[in-house]
Structures are given as structure tokens and as C-alpha cells.
PDB file of C-alpha atoms and ligand atoms in Angstrom:
ATOM      1  CA  MET A1161      56.708 101.429 -96.310  1.00 30.00           C
ATOM      2  CA  ARG A1162      57.981 101.950 -99.887  1.00 31.00           C
ATOM      3  CA  LEU A1163      58.606 105.613 -99.059  1.00 32.00           C
ATOM      4  CA  LEU A1164      60.571 104.701 -95.951  1.00 31.00           C
ATOM      5  CA  SER A1165      62.696 102.153 -97.745  1.00 33.00           C
ATOM      6  CA  GLN A1166      63.417 104.588-100.613  1.00 34.00           C
ATOM      7  CA  CYS A1167      64.463 107.308 -98.208  1.00 33.00           C
ATOM      8  CA  CYS A1168      66.608 105.139 -96.013  1.00 32.00           C
ATOM      9  CA  ALA A1169      68.280 103.478 -98.962  1.00 34.00           C
ATOM     10  CA  GLY A1170      70.585 106.511 -99.238  1.00 37.00           C
ATOM     11  CA  ASN A1171      72.185 106.653-102.680  1.00 39.00           C
ATOM     12  CA  ALA A1172      69.860 103.993-104.046  1.00 37.00           C
ATOM     13  CA  SER A1173      67.078 106.559-104.491  1.00 43.00           C
ATOM     14  CA  ALA A1174      67.100 109.189-107.232  1.00 53.00           C
ATOM     15  CA  THR A1175      67.708 112.848-106.371  1.00 63.00           C
ATOM     16  CA  LEU A1176      64.444 114.658-105.721  1.00 71.00           C
ATOM     17  CA  ASP A1177      63.662 117.937-107.456  1.00 76.00           C
ATOM     18  CA  ALA A1178      62.893 121.118-105.465  1.00 77.00           C
ATOM     19  CA  MET A1179      59.284 121.300-104.351  1.00 72.00           C
ATOM     20  CA  VAL A1180      59.207 124.891-103.071  1.00 77.00           C
ATOM     21  CA  PRO A1181      59.417 127.318-106.045  1.00 83.00           C
ATOM     22  CA  GLN A1182      61.887 130.239-105.896  1.00 83.00           C
ATOM     23  CA  GLN A1183      58.997 132.754-105.781  1.00 85.00           C
ATOM     24  CA  GLU A1184      57.944 131.216-102.452  1.00 87.00           C
ATOM     25  CA  ILE A1185      61.447 130.907-100.973  1.00 89.00           C
ATOM     26  CA  CYS A1186      61.429 134.525 -99.813  1.00 91.00           C
ATOM     27  CA  LYS A1187      58.213 134.067 -97.882  1.00 92.00           C
ATOM     28  CA  VAL A1188      59.364 130.766 -96.363  1.00 89.00           C
ATOM     29  CA  TYR A1189      62.677 132.252 -95.158  1.00 93.00           C
ATOM     30  CA  ASP A1190      61.235 135.604 -94.073  1.00 96.00           C
ATOM     31  CA  ARG A1191      59.004 133.564 -91.760  1.00 93.00           C
ATOM     32  CA  ILE A1192      61.682 131.269 -90.307  1.00 94.00           C
ATOM     33  CA  ALA A1193      64.459 133.887 -90.144  1.00 97.00           C
ATOM     34  CA  PRO A1194      64.156 134.646 -86.379  1.00 97.00           C
ATOM     35  CA  LEU A1195      64.474 130.923 -85.537  1.00 96.00           C
ATOM     36  CA  TYR A1196      66.853 129.784 -88.267  1.00 96.00           C
ATOM     37  CA  ASP A1197      69.995 129.920 -86.114  1.00 97.00           C
ATOM     38  CA  ILE A1198      68.760 127.163 -83.807  1.00 97.00           C
ATOM     39  CA  TRP A1199      68.803 124.762 -86.772  1.00 92.00           C
ATOM     40  CA  GLY A1200      71.839 126.390 -88.343  1.00 94.00           C
ATOM     41  CA  ARG A1201      73.920 125.771 -85.227  1.00 95.00           C
ATOM     42  CA  LEU A1202      72.576 122.332 -84.285  1.00 96.00           C
ATOM     43  CA  ALA A1203      72.814 120.564 -87.647  1.00 95.00           C
ATOM     44  CA  GLU A1204      74.965 122.659 -89.976  1.00 97.00           C
ATOM     45  CA  SER A1205      77.675 124.377 -87.932  1.00 98.00           C
ATOM     46  CA  ARG A1206      80.501 121.862 -88.498  1.00 98.00           C
ATOM     47  CA  ALA A1207      80.129 121.743 -92.282  1.00 98.00           C
ATOM     48  CA  ARG A1208      79.783 125.544 -92.462  1.00 98.00           C
ATOM     49  CA  MET A1209      82.957 126.087 -90.429  1.00 98.00           C
ATOM     50  CA  ARG A1210      84.831 123.476 -92.465  1.00 98.00           C
ATOM     51  CA  ALA A1211      83.979 125.367 -95.673  1.00 98.00           C
ATOM     52  CA  ILE A1212      85.360 128.581 -94.203  1.00 98.00           C
ATOM     53  CA  GLU A1213      88.511 126.764 -93.148  1.00 98.00           C
ATOM     54  CA  LEU A1214      88.922 125.270 -96.654  1.00 98.00           C
ATOM     55  CA  ALA A1215      88.335 128.671 -98.283  1.00 98.00           C
ATOM     56  CA  GLY A1216      91.513 129.919 -96.554  1.00 98.00           C
ATOM     57  CA  ILE A1217      90.425 133.558 -96.593  1.00 98.00           C
ATOM     58  CA  ALA A1218      93.451 135.854 -96.722  1.00 98.00           C
ATOM     59  CA  ASN A1219      92.899 139.356 -95.317  1.00 98.00           C
ATOM     60  CA  GLY A1220      92.516 141.797 -98.243  1.00 98.00           C
ATOM     61  CA  SER A1221      90.491 139.454-100.488  1.00 98.00           C
ATOM     62  CA  THR A1222      87.306 140.172-102.402  1.00 98.00           C
ATOM     63  CA  VAL A1223      84.737 137.749-100.997  1.00 98.00           C
ATOM     64  CA  LEU A1224      81.122 137.172-101.974  1.00 99.00           C
ATOM     65  CA  GLU A1225      78.754 135.060 -99.927  1.00 99.00           C
ATOM     66  CA  ALA A1226      75.696 134.151-101.994  1.00 98.00           C
ATOM     67  CA  ALA A1227      72.611 133.233 -99.914  1.00 98.00           C
ATOM     68  CA  VAL A1228      74.172 134.772 -96.827  1.00 98.00           C
ATOM     69  CA  GLY A1229      71.123 133.925 -94.696  1.00 98.00           C
ATOM     70  CA  THR A1230      71.369 135.066 -91.081  1.00 98.00           C
ATOM     71  CA  GLY A1231      75.103 135.705 -91.411  1.00 98.00           C
ATOM     72  CA  LEU A1232      76.431 132.698 -89.473  1.00 98.00           C
ATOM     73  CA  ALA A1233      79.287 132.312 -91.998  1.00 98.00           C
ATOM     74  CA  PHE A1234      79.419 135.980 -92.989  1.00 98.00           C
ATOM     75  CA  LEU A1235      80.487 137.070 -89.507  1.00 98.00           C
ATOM     76  CA  GLU A1236      83.441 134.661 -89.708  1.00 98.00           C
ATOM     77  CA  ILE A1237      84.285 135.872 -93.223  1.00 98.00           C
ATOM     78  CA  VAL A1238      84.310 139.548 -92.265  1.00 98.00           C
ATOM     79  CA  GLN A1239      86.406 138.835 -89.161  1.00 98.00           C
ATOM     80  CA  ARG A1240      89.031 137.140 -91.353  1.00 98.00           C
ATOM     81  CA  ASN A1241      88.917 139.763 -94.110  1.00 98.00           C
ATOM     82  CA  ARG A1242      88.805 143.057 -92.228  1.00 97.00           C
ATOM     83  CA  ASP A1243      90.811 144.944 -94.863  1.00 97.00           C
ATOM     84  CA  GLY A1244      89.182 143.311 -97.874  1.00 98.00           C
ATOM     85  CA  ARG A1245      85.812 143.588 -99.624  1.00 98.00           C
ATOM     86  CA  ASN A1246      82.987 141.515 -98.185  1.00 98.00           C
ATOM     87  CA  MET A1247      79.633 141.198 -99.945  1.00 98.00           C
ATOM     88  CA  GLY A1248      76.634 139.160 -98.865  1.00 98.00           C
ATOM     89  CA  ILE A1249      73.448 138.730-100.866  1.00 98.00           C
ATOM     90  CA  ASP A1250      70.196 136.906-100.221  1.00 98.00           C
ATOM     91  CA  LEU A1251      66.666 136.732-101.617  1.00 96.00           C
ATOM     92  CA  SER A1252      65.032 137.082 -98.210  1.00 96.00           C
ATOM     93  CA  SER A1253      64.906 140.458 -96.466  1.00 97.00           C
ATOM     94  CA  GLY A1254      64.059 138.684 -93.191  1.00 98.00           C
ATOM     95  CA  MET A1255      67.270 136.623 -93.340  1.00 98.00           C
ATOM     96  CA  LEU A1256      69.296 139.717 -94.332  1.00 98.00           C
ATOM     97  CA  GLU A1257      67.926 141.622 -91.340  1.00 98.00           C
ATOM     98  CA  GLN A1258      69.255 138.856 -89.047  1.00 98.00           C
ATOM     99  CA  SER A1259      72.652 139.197 -90.780  1.00 98.00           C
ATOM    100  CA  ARG A1260      72.655 142.954 -90.221  1.00 98.00           C
ATOM    101  CA  GLN A1261      71.927 142.477 -86.527  1.00 98.00           C
ATOM    102  CA  ARG A1262      74.709 139.893 -86.219  1.00 98.00           C
ATOM    103  CA  LEU A1263      77.272 142.094 -87.967  1.00 98.00           C
ATOM    104  CA  ARG A1264      76.589 144.925 -85.511  1.00 97.00           C
ATOM    105  CA  SER A1265      78.955 143.053 -83.214  1.00 96.00           C
ATOM    106  CA  LEU A1266      81.776 144.164 -85.555  1.00 96.00           C
ATOM    107  CA  PRO A1267      81.552 147.967 -85.498  1.00 94.00           C
ATOM    108  CA  GLY A1268      83.558 149.661 -88.244  1.00 94.00           C
ATOM    109  CA  ALA A1269      83.932 146.437 -90.264  1.00 95.00           C
ATOM    110  CA  SER A1270      83.735 146.755 -94.038  1.00 94.00           C
ATOM    111  CA  TYR A1271      80.910 144.844 -95.740  1.00 98.00           C
ATOM    112  CA  VAL A1272      77.812 145.203 -97.894  1.00 98.00           C
ATOM    113  CA  LEU A1273      74.618 143.199 -97.390  1.00 98.00           C
ATOM    114  CA  ALA A1274      72.010 143.422-100.147  1.00 98.00           C
ATOM    115  CA  ILE A1275      69.017 141.708-101.688  1.00 98.00           C
ATOM    116  CA  GLY A1276      70.089 139.694-104.724  1.00 97.00           C
ATOM    117  CA  THR A1277      69.794 136.361-106.465  1.00 97.00           C
ATOM    118  CA  ALA A1278      72.540 133.857-107.117  1.00 98.00           C
ATOM    119  CA  LEU A1279      70.887 133.162-110.469  1.00 97.00           C
ATOM    120  CA  ASP A1280      71.751 136.623-111.785  1.00 98.00           C
ATOM    121  CA  LEU A1281      74.616 138.160-109.815  1.00 98.00           C
ATOM    122  CA  ALA A1282      75.238 141.895-109.899  1.00 98.00           C
ATOM    123  CA  GLN A1283      79.025 141.405-109.589  1.00 98.00           C
ATOM    124  CA  GLY A1284      81.229 141.876-112.655  1.00 98.00           C
ATOM    125  CA  THR A1285      82.952 139.058-114.534  1.00 98.00           C
ATOM    126  CA  GLY A1286      86.220 137.855-112.953  1.00 98.00           C
ATOM    127  CA  THR A1287      86.024 140.134-109.911  1.00 98.00           C
ATOM    128  CA  ILE A1288      85.755 137.725-106.944  1.00 98.00           C
ATOM    129  CA  ASP A1289      88.628 135.907-105.187  1.00 98.00           C
ATOM    130  CA  ILE A1290      86.462 133.675-103.012  1.00 99.00           C
ATOM    131  CA  LEU A1291      82.788 132.784-103.311  1.00 99.00           C
ATOM    132  CA  ILE A1292      81.089 131.075-100.389  1.00 98.00           C
ATOM    133  CA  ASN A1293      77.670 129.479-100.683  1.00 98.00           C
ATOM    134  CA  ASN A1294      76.028 127.363 -97.999  1.00 98.00           C
ATOM    135  CA  TYR A1295      72.809 125.350 -98.139  1.00 96.00           C
ATOM    136  CA  MET A1296      71.314 127.051-101.216  1.00 96.00           C
ATOM    137  CA  PHE A1297      71.688 124.542-104.064  1.00 96.00           C
ATOM    138  CA  ASP A1298      69.626 122.053-102.066  1.00 93.00           C
ATOM    139  CA  LEU A1299      66.599 124.291-102.479  1.00 90.00           C
ATOM    140  CA  LEU A1300      67.096 125.304-106.133  1.00 93.00           C
ATOM    141  CA  ALA A1301      65.128 123.502-108.844  1.00 91.00           C
ATOM    142  CA  ASP A1302      67.210 121.051-110.885  1.00 91.00           C
ATOM    143  CA  GLU A1303      66.925 123.346-113.910  1.00 91.00           C
ATOM    144  CA  ASP A1304      68.525 126.232-111.949  1.00 95.00           C
ATOM    145  CA  LEU A1305      71.570 124.348-110.609  1.00 96.00           C
ATOM    146  CA  ASP A1306      73.700 124.854-113.737  1.00 97.00           C
ATOM    147  CA  ARG A1307      72.542 128.446-114.072  1.00 97.00           C
ATOM    148  CA  ALA A1308      73.785 129.328-110.573  1.00 98.00           C
ATOM    149  CA  LEU A1309      77.073 127.471-111.133  1.00 98.00           C
ATOM    150  CA  ARG A1310      77.602 129.381-114.412  1.00 98.00           C
ATOM    151  CA  GLU A1311      77.076 132.664-112.551  1.00 98.00           C
ATOM    152  CA  PHE A1312      79.580 131.612-109.858  1.00 98.00           C
ATOM    153  CA  LYS A1313      82.124 130.699-112.553  1.00 98.00           C
ATOM    154  CA  ARG A1314      81.551 134.005-114.328  1.00 98.00           C
ATOM    155  CA  VAL A1315      82.153 136.270-111.319  1.00 98.00           C
ATOM    156  CA  LEU A1316      85.149 134.342-109.936  1.00 98.00           C
ATOM    157  CA  LYS A1317      88.648 135.282-111.058  1.00 98.00           C
ATOM    158  CA  PRO A1318      90.396 132.461-112.951  1.00 98.00           C
ATOM    159  CA  GLY A1319      91.674 130.138-110.215  1.00 98.00           C
ATOM    160  CA  GLY A1320      89.345 131.799-107.686  1.00 98.00           C
ATOM    161  CA  LYS A1321      87.964 129.604-104.903  1.00 98.00           C
ATOM    162  CA  LEU A1322      84.411 128.348-104.478  1.00 99.00           C
ATOM    163  CA  ALA A1323      83.600 126.937-101.027  1.00 98.00           C
ATOM    164  CA  LEU A1324      80.248 125.210-101.069  1.00 98.00           C
ATOM    165  CA  VAL A1325      78.062 123.383 -98.552  1.00 98.00           C
ATOM    166  CA  ASN A1326      74.852 121.555 -99.445  1.00 97.00           C
ATOM    167  CA  MET A1327      72.448 119.180 -97.864  1.00 95.00           C
ATOM    168  CA  THR A1328      73.425 116.016 -99.728  1.00 96.00           C
ATOM    169  CA  LYS A1329      72.139 112.518-100.292  1.00 92.00           C
ATOM    170  CA  SER A1330      72.718 110.468 -97.185  1.00 91.00           C
ATOM    171  CA  GLU A1331      75.705 108.141 -97.186  1.00 93.00           C
ATOM    172  CA  THR A1332      74.488 106.330 -94.058  1.00 90.00           C
ATOM    173  CA  LEU A1333      71.215 104.635 -93.215  1.00 83.00           C
ATOM    174  CA  SER A1334      70.348 107.117 -90.438  1.00 82.00           C
ATOM    175  CA  GLY A1335      70.944 110.178 -92.654  1.00 75.00           C
ATOM    176  CA  GLY A1336      67.924 109.217 -94.795  1.00 83.00           C
ATOM    177  CA  PHE A1337      65.639 110.568 -92.059  1.00 83.00           C
ATOM    178  CA  TYR A1338      65.647 114.129 -93.445  1.00 83.00           C
ATOM    179  CA  GLU A1339      64.855 112.997 -96.968  1.00 82.00           C
ATOM    180  CA  LEU A1340      61.814 111.248 -95.602  1.00 85.00           C
ATOM    181  CA  LEU A1341      60.804 114.479 -93.828  1.00 83.00           C
ATOM    182  CA  TYR A1342      61.240 116.375 -97.110  1.00 81.00           C
ATOM    183  CA  ARG A1343      58.970 113.970 -98.920  1.00 82.00           C
ATOM    184  CA  LEU A1344      56.337 114.383 -96.213  1.00 84.00           C
ATOM    185  CA  SER A1345      56.616 118.191 -95.916  1.00 81.00           C
ATOM    186  CA  PRO A1346      59.069 120.143 -98.130  1.00 78.00           C
ATOM    187  CA  ARG A1347      58.250 123.392 -96.272  1.00 77.00           C
ATOM    188  CA  LEU A1348      59.137 121.849 -92.932  1.00 78.00           C
ATOM    189  CA  MET A1349      62.608 121.273 -94.408  1.00 76.00           C
ATOM    190  CA  GLY A1350      62.771 124.885 -95.652  1.00 72.00           C
ATOM    191  CA  GLY A1351      62.524 123.488 -99.197  1.00 76.00           C
ATOM    192  CA  CYS A1352      65.886 121.646 -98.902  1.00 83.00           C
ATOM    193  CA  ARG A1353      66.597 118.167-100.285  1.00 88.00           C
ATOM    194  CA  GLY A1354      69.855 116.323-100.781  1.00 91.00           C
ATOM    195  CA  VAL A1355      71.953 117.136-103.870  1.00 95.00           C
ATOM    196  CA  ARG A1356      75.414 116.153-105.107  1.00 96.00           C
ATOM    197  CA  LEU A1357      77.311 118.809-106.983  1.00 98.00           C
ATOM    198  CA  THR A1358      80.787 117.559-107.878  1.00 98.00           C
ATOM    199  CA  GLU A1359      79.863 116.313-111.372  1.00 98.00           C
ATOM    200  CA  LYS A1360      77.945 119.468-112.186  1.00 98.00           C
ATOM    201  CA  LEU A1361      80.879 121.590-111.035  1.00 98.00           C
ATOM    202  CA  LYS A1362      83.222 119.721-113.360  1.00 98.00           C
ATOM    203  CA  GLN A1363      80.781 120.120-116.248  1.00 98.00           C
ATOM    204  CA  GLN A1364      80.843 123.883-115.675  1.00 98.00           C
ATOM    205  CA  GLY A1365      84.642 123.940-115.831  1.00 98.00           C
ATOM    206  CA  PHE A1366      85.480 123.993-112.108  1.00 98.00           C
ATOM    207  CA  SER A1367      88.239 121.802-110.754  1.00 98.00           C
ATOM    208  CA  VAL A1368      87.081 120.079-107.575  1.00 98.00           C
ATOM    209  CA  GLU A1369      89.888 119.920-104.997  1.00 98.00           C
ATOM    210  CA  VAL A1370      88.013 118.646-101.932  1.00 98.00           C
ATOM    211  CA  ARG A1371      84.671 116.905-101.365  1.00 98.00           C
ATOM    212  CA  GLU A1372      83.825 115.776 -97.848  1.00 98.00           C
ATOM    213  CA  TYR A1373      80.730 114.179 -96.319  1.00 97.00           C
ATOM    214  CA  HIS A1374      79.676 115.475 -92.887  1.00 97.00           C
ATOM    215  CA  GLN A1375      76.748 114.336 -90.767  1.00 96.00           C
ATOM    216  CA  GLN A1376      75.553 116.327 -87.746  1.00 96.00           C
ATOM    217  CA  MET A1377      72.343 115.509 -85.872  1.00 93.00           C
ATOM    218  CA  LEU A1378      71.849 112.914 -88.661  1.00 93.00           C
ATOM    219  CA  PHE A1379      71.727 115.784 -91.183  1.00 93.00           C
ATOM    220  CA  PRO A1380      73.866 114.934 -94.264  1.00 95.00           C
ATOM    221  CA  SER A1381      76.025 117.701 -95.784  1.00 97.00           C
ATOM    222  CA  GLU A1382      78.688 117.840 -98.455  1.00 98.00           C
ATOM    223  CA  VAL A1383      81.525 120.366 -98.249  1.00 98.00           C
ATOM    224  CA  ILE A1384      83.297 121.192-101.495  1.00 98.00           C
ATOM    225  CA  LEU A1385      86.268 123.321-102.404  1.00 98.00           C
ATOM    226  CA  ALA A1386      86.550 123.979-106.134  1.00 98.00           C
ATOM    227  CA  ARG A1387      88.530 126.401-108.317  1.00 98.00           C
ATOM    228  CA  ALA A1388      87.216 128.383-111.266  1.00 98.00           C
TER     229      ALA A1388
HETATM  230  C1  SAM B1307      68.927 127.116 -95.819  1.00 89.08           C
HETATM  231  S1  SAM B1307      69.205 128.839 -95.843  1.00 89.08           S
HETATM  232  C2  SAM B1307      70.977 128.930 -95.634  1.00 89.08           C
HETATM  233  C3  SAM B1307      71.432 130.294 -95.166  1.00 89.08           C
HETATM  234  C4  SAM B1307      72.952 130.428 -94.963  1.00 89.08           C
HETATM  235  N1  SAM B1307      73.666 130.270 -96.204  1.00 89.08           N
HETATM  236  C5  SAM B1307      73.436 129.464 -93.923  1.00 89.08           C
HETATM  237  O1  SAM B1307      74.157 128.497 -94.252  1.00 89.08           O
HETATM  238  O2  SAM B1307      73.071 129.618 -92.747  1.00 89.08           O
HETATM  239  C6  SAM B1307      68.987 129.161 -97.552  1.00 89.08           C
HETATM  240  C7  SAM B1307      69.115 130.617 -97.917  1.00 89.08           C
HETATM  241  O3  SAM B1307      69.218 130.718 -99.336  1.00 89.08           O
HETATM  242  C8  SAM B1307      68.514 131.870 -99.745  1.00 89.08           C
HETATM  243  N2  SAM B1307      68.260 131.729-101.195  1.00 89.08           N
HETATM  244  C9  SAM B1307      67.503 130.806-101.813  1.00 89.08           C
HETATM  245  N3  SAM B1307      67.568 130.941-103.147  1.00 89.08           N
HETATM  246  C10 SAM B1307      68.405 131.983-103.372  1.00 89.08           C
HETATM  247  C11 SAM B1307      68.882 132.629-104.542  1.00 89.08           C
HETATM  248  N4  SAM B1307      68.512 132.220-105.760  1.00 89.08           N
HETATM  249  N5  SAM B1307      69.725 133.673-104.420  1.00 89.08           N
HETATM  250  C12 SAM B1307      70.098 134.108-103.187  1.00 89.08           C
HETATM  251  N6  SAM B1307      69.669 133.551-102.037  1.00 89.08           N
HETATM  252  C13 SAM B1307      68.839 132.499-102.130  1.00 89.08           C
HETATM  253  C14 SAM B1307      67.288 131.871 -98.848  1.00 89.08           C
HETATM  254  O4  SAM B1307      66.638 133.104 -98.817  1.00 89.08           O
HETATM  255  C15 SAM B1307      67.935 131.482 -97.517  1.00 89.08           C
HETATM  256  O5  SAM B1307      68.401 132.612 -96.812  1.00 89.08           O
END
């Protein structure tokens, strides 16, 4: 009963830390990769598309998507940036394989998909116009949140855009459902719990231009546009 009331209390409960360590994330996502799109479309599609809209990708840009997953956003990015540079990285080879299959629908398009971690990016300092990152911070340990944000700030050009989507703390009673699920089985939730990133972004020197709350299938997301 206490658990239920904590979870449904929305912002009254403290943010939970990640319960699935990074070393296990690969295995978890390799396993769910073939089915991920069902969830990705049902509960996350509106927030993901809103982030792409906010990013305002101009053709000819240098764009990095960190934690590219199965490529649901990456396909949209590459379509908008046919003459630019498009890079997608992810920890999970299973998720990357789904991305590769999806991008086959754009023969001749220019992009690179590679294994990599957002905690230690291979890209040079000040080289990226737009960085897109969806539903990754919600599965990082608290101690890694600042580290990833510092890496994003490092690789972005000054004034470069960061479009971010996370599972967030529910702002409605019904949105607390998924936090309850996370408490019962973190793996069932793919290791994701609600986070709020605007304050952390400001601490790392980003200026936050937009922060929106979206809820789809009761699943609470925040969409953020910030500048380096
Ligand atoms: C919930 S899925 C989201 C996938 C995709 N961004 C989307 O919105 O459909 C989380 C993804 O983050 C990846 N991931 C987790 N930690 C990462 C890290 N440190 N660096 C890169 N990718 C990571 C996982 O492998 C997984 O593909």
C-alpha cells in the first residue's frame, strides 16, 4: 500500500536510482531489440517526434544520435539531413542491427551506425551541430547523468542544439503506474525510471529553451531542447 501511494504520488516521491547496471544494459537490450518497436511506437512516438521537430534539423548539418536504439528517430534524422553527416551510436549490437535493417529503406543515404557509449564519445570537441538522445538518461545511474551531459556539452559546437527525451516523473496520478512497475521489476521496464534533467542541464552550462511534459499510454516523458 505504501509502495502504491509513493508511486502514484507523482512528484512527491524521490527520484529512484537506476537498478540495472550499465554492464547488463547490453544484454537486456540485445534481448528485447526485435520487439522494442512495439513499445517504442505505442508509448514513446509522440515525444520522440516532438524532439525531432524541436531540433529543427537543417539539411547539411552534423548530427549525432546517442543511444540510437532501433533507429526510430534515426530514420527521420537521416531523411531530413540527406546531404549532412549522420552518426548513430549505441551500446547494444542487437538494437544497432535493428537500426541497420530500418535504414535499408533509404538506399544511398549517408550515415554511420557504430557501437559506442554516451559516457565516452568518440566525436571530437565542438564538432556536432545537433545531438539527439531519447530514453537513455532514464536508465543511467545517478552518478553517470552529469558525466553523459558533460560529454554532450563537449562534442556540441557552442550554441549547438541538444534535443532530449526521457521517461520522467509523472505529473499526473495515472502516470505513476510505470514507476510502480519499475519498483516491482526494473528489467520489465528495460531499466528505465523517471528522471528530470532541466536543472542538471543548467548546471552543466546548457541553456534550456523548451521543456514539455507528454503522456502517451500513461507513460510520462519529458522533451527538452537545450543549447550548448
Ligand atoms: C529505451 S532504449 C531507447 C532507444 C532509442 N533511443 C529510442 O528512443 O527508441 C535505450 C537505449 O539506450 C542504449 N544505451 C544505454 N546506455 C547507453 C550508453 N551509455 N551509451 C549508448 N547507448 C546506451 C541501450 O542500448 C538502448 O538501445
